PDB file of C-alpha atoms in Angstrom:
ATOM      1  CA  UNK A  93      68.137  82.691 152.461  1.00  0.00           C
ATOM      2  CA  UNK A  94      65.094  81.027 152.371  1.00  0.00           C
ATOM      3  CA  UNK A  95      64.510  78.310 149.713  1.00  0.00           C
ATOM      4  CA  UNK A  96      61.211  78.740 149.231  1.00  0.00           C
ATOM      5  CA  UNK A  97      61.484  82.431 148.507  1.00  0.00           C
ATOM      6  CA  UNK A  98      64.632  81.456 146.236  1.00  0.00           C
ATOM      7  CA  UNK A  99      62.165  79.188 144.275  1.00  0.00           C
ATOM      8  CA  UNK A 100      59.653  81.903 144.050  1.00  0.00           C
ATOM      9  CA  UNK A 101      61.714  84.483 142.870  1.00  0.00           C
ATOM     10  CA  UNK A 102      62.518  81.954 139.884  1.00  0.00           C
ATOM     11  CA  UNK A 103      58.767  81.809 138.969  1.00  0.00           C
ATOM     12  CA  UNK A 104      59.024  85.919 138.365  1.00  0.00           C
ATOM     13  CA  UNK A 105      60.397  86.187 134.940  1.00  0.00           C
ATOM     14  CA  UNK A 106      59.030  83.306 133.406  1.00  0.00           C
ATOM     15  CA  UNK A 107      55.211  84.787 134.429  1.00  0.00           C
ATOM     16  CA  UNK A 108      56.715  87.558 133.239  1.00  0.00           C
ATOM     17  CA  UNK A 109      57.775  86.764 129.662  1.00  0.00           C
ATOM     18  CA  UNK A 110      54.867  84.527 129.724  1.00  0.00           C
ATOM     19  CA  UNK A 111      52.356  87.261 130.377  1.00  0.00           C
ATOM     20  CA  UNK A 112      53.793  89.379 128.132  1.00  0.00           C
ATOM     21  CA  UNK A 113      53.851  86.559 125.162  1.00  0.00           C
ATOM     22  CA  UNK A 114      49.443  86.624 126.513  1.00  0.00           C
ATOM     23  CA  UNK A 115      49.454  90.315 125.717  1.00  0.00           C
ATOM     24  CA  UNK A 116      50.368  90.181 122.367  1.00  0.00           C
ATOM     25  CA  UNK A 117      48.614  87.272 121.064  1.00  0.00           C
ATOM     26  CA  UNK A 118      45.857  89.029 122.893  1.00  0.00           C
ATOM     27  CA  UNK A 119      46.517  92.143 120.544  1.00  0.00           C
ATOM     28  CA  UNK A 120      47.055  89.585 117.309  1.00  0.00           C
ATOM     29  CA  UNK A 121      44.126  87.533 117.766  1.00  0.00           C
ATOM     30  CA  UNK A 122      41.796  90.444 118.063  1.00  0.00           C
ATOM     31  CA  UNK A 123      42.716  92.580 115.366  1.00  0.00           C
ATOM     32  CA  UNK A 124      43.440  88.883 112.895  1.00  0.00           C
ATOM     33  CA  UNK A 125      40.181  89.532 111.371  1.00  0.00           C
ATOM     34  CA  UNK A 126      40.288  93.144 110.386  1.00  0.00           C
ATOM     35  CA  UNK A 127      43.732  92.577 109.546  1.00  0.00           C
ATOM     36  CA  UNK A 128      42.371  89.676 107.053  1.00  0.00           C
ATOM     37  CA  UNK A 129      39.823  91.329 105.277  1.00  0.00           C
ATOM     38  CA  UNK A 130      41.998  94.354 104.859  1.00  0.00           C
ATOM     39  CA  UNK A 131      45.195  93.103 103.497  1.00  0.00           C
ATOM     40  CA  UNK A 132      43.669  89.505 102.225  1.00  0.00           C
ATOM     41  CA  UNK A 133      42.242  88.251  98.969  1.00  0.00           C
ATOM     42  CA  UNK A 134      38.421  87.840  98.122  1.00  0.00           C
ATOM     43  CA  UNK A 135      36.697  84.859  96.930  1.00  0.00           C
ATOM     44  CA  UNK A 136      33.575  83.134  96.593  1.00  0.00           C
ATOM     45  CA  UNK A 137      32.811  80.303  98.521  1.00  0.00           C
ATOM     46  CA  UNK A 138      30.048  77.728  99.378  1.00  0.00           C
ATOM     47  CA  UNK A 139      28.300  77.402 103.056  1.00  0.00           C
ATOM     48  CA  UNK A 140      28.470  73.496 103.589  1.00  0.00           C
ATOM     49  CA  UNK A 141      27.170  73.005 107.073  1.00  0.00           C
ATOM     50  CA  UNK A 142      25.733  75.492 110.151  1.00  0.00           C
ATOM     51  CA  UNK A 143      27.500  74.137 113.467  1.00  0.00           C
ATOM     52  CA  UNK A 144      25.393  74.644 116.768  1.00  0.00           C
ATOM     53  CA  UNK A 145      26.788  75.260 119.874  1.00  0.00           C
ATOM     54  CA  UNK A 146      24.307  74.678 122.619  1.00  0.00           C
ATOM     55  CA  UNK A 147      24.551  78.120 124.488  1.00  0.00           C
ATOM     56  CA  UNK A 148      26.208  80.148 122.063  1.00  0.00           C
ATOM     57  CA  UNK A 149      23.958  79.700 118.733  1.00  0.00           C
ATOM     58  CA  UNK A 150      24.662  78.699 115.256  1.00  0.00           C
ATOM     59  CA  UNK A 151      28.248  79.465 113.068  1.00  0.00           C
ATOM     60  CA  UNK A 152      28.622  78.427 109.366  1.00  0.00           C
ATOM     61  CA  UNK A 153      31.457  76.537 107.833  1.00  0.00           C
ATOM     62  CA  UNK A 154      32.789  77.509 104.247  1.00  0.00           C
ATOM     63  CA  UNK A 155      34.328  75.787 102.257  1.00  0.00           C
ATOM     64  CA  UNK A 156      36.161  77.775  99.135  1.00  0.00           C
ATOM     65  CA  UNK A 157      39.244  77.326  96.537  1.00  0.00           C
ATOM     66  CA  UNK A 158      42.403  79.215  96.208  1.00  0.00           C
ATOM     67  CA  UNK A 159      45.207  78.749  93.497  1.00  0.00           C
ATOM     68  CA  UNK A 160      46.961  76.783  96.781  1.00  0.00           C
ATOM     69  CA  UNK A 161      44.112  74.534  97.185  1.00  0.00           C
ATOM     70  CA  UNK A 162      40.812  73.836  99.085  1.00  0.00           C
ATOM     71  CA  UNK A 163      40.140  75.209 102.729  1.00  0.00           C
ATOM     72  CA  UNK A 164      37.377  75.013 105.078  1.00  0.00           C
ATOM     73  CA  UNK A 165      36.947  77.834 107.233  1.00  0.00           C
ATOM     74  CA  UNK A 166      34.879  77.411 110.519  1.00  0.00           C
ATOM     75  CA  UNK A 167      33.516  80.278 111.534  1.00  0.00           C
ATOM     76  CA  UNK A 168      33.993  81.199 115.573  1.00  0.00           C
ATOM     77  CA  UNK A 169      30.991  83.660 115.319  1.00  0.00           C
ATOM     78  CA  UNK A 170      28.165  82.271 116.756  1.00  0.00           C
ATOM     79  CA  UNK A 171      25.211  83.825 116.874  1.00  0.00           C
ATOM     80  CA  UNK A 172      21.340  82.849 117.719  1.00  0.00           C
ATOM     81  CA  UNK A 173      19.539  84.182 114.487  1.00  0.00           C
ATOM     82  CA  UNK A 174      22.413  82.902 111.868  1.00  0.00           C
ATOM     83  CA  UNK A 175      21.891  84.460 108.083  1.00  0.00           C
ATOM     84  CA  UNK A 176      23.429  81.678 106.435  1.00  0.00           C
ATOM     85  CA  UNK A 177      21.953  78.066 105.083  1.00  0.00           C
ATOM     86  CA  UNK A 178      23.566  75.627 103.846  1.00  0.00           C
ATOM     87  CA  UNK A 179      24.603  76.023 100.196  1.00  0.00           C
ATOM     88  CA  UNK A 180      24.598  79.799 100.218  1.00  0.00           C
ATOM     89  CA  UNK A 181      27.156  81.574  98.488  1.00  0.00           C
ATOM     90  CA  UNK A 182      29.084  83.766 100.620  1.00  0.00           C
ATOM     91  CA  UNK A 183      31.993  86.262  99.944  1.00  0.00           C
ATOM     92  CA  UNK A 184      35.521  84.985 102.139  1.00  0.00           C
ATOM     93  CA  UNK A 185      38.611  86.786 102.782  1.00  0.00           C
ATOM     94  CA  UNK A 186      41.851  85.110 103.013  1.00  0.00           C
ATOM     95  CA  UNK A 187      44.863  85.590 103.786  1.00  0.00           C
ATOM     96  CA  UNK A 188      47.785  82.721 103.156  1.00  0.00           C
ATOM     97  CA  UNK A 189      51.749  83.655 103.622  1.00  0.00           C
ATOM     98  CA  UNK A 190      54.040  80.635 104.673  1.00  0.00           C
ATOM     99  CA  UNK A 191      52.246  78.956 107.284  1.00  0.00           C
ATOM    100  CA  UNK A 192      50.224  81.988 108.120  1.00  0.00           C
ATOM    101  CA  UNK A 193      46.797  80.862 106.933  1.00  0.00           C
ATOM    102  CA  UNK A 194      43.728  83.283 108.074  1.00  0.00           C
ATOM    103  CA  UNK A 195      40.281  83.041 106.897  1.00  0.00           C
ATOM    104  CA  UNK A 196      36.863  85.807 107.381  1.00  0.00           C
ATOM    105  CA  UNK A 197      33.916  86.495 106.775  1.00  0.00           C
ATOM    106  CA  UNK A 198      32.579  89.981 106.490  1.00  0.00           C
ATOM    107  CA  UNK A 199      30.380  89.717 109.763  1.00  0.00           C
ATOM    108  CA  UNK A 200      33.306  87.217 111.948  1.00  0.00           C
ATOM    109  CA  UNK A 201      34.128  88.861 114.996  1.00  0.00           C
ATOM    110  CA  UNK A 202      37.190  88.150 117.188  1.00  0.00           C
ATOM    111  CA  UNK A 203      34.673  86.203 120.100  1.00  0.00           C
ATOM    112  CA  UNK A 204      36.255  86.589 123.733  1.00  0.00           C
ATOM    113  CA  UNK A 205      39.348  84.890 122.879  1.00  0.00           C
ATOM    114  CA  UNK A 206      41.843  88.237 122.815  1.00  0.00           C
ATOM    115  CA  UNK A 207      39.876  89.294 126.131  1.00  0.00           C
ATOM    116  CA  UNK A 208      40.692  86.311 128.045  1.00  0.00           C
ATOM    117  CA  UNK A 209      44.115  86.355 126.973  1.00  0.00           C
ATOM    118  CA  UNK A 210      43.990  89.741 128.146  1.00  0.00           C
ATOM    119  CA  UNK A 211      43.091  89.370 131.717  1.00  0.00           C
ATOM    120  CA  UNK A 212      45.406  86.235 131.808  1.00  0.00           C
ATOM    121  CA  UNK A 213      48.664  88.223 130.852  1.00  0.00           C
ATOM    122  CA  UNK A 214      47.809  91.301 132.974  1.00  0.00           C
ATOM    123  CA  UNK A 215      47.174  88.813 135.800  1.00  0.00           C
ATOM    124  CA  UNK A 216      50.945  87.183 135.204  1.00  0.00           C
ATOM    125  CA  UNK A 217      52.353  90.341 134.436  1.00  0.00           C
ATOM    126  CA  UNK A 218      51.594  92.102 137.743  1.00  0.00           C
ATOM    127  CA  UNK A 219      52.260  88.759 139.450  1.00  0.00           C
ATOM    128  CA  UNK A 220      55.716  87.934 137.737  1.00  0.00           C
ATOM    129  CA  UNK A 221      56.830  92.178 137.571  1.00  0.00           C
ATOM    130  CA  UNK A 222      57.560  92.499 141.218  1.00  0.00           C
ATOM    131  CA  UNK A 223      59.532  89.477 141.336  1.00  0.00           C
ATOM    132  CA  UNK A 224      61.683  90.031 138.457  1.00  0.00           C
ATOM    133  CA  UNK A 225      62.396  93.470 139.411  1.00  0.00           C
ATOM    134  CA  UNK A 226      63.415  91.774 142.731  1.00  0.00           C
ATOM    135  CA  UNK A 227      65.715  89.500 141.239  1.00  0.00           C
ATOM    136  CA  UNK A 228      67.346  91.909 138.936  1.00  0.00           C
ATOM    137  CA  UNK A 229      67.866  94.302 141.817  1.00  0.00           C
ATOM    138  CA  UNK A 230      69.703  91.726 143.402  1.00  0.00           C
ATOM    139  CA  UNK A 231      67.625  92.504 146.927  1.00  0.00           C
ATOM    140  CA  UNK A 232      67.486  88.362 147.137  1.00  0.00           C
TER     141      UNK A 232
END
């Protein structure tokens, strides 16, 4: 048989597991932020600088204090008319378990993060699919 096709038959399950692995951080990174502000703790923190990003608009960063310690959370939401100002006091979710730390705001959204990851794992998925079911055939 041909070594080439030996070599690409190889590639199959590792796009494979590797599309899959897409899929559900994908699924994890877009529902982190209702999962945060449901199941996380409330507190009050301080707005201590407004990042700009040059085509994507303004996102705060918050700064606030649990009983583990001080965090900074910068916000991935950015938006052209921003509602926050530095100093503003703003209510924070968080959610801390081992090294699991997540942070929110009421108005974060998930961005286009879990889409891209999306389209990425369905794209290695269909590629790396055929080939594995190849291999564990045992056509090749």
């Amino acid at each position: 048989m041909n070594t080439f096709v030996q070599n690409i038959l190889q590639f199959g399950p590792l796009a494979s597991f590797f599309g899959a692995f897409l899929l559900i951080l994908s699924y994890q990174k877009k529902h982190e932020i209702e999962h945060t502000i449901k199941k996380g703790k409330v507190t009050e923190g301080t707005v201590i600088e407004i990042r700009e990003h040059q085509s994507r608009g303004f996102a705060p960063v918050v700064e606030f204090k649990t009983q583990n310690g001080l965090y900074k959370h910068y916000s991935s939401s950015f938006r052209f008319s921003c509602r926050y100002f530095v100093g503003q006091k703003v209510k924070i979710y968080y959610y801390i378990y081992r090294s699991r730390r997540e942070f929110a705001l009421e108005d974060d959204t998930p961005g286009t993060l879990p889409e891209s990851l999306l389209k990425w794992g369905v794209v290695l998925c269909l590629i790396g699919m055929p080939m594995l079911i190849i291999k564990v055939i045992g056509l090749f």
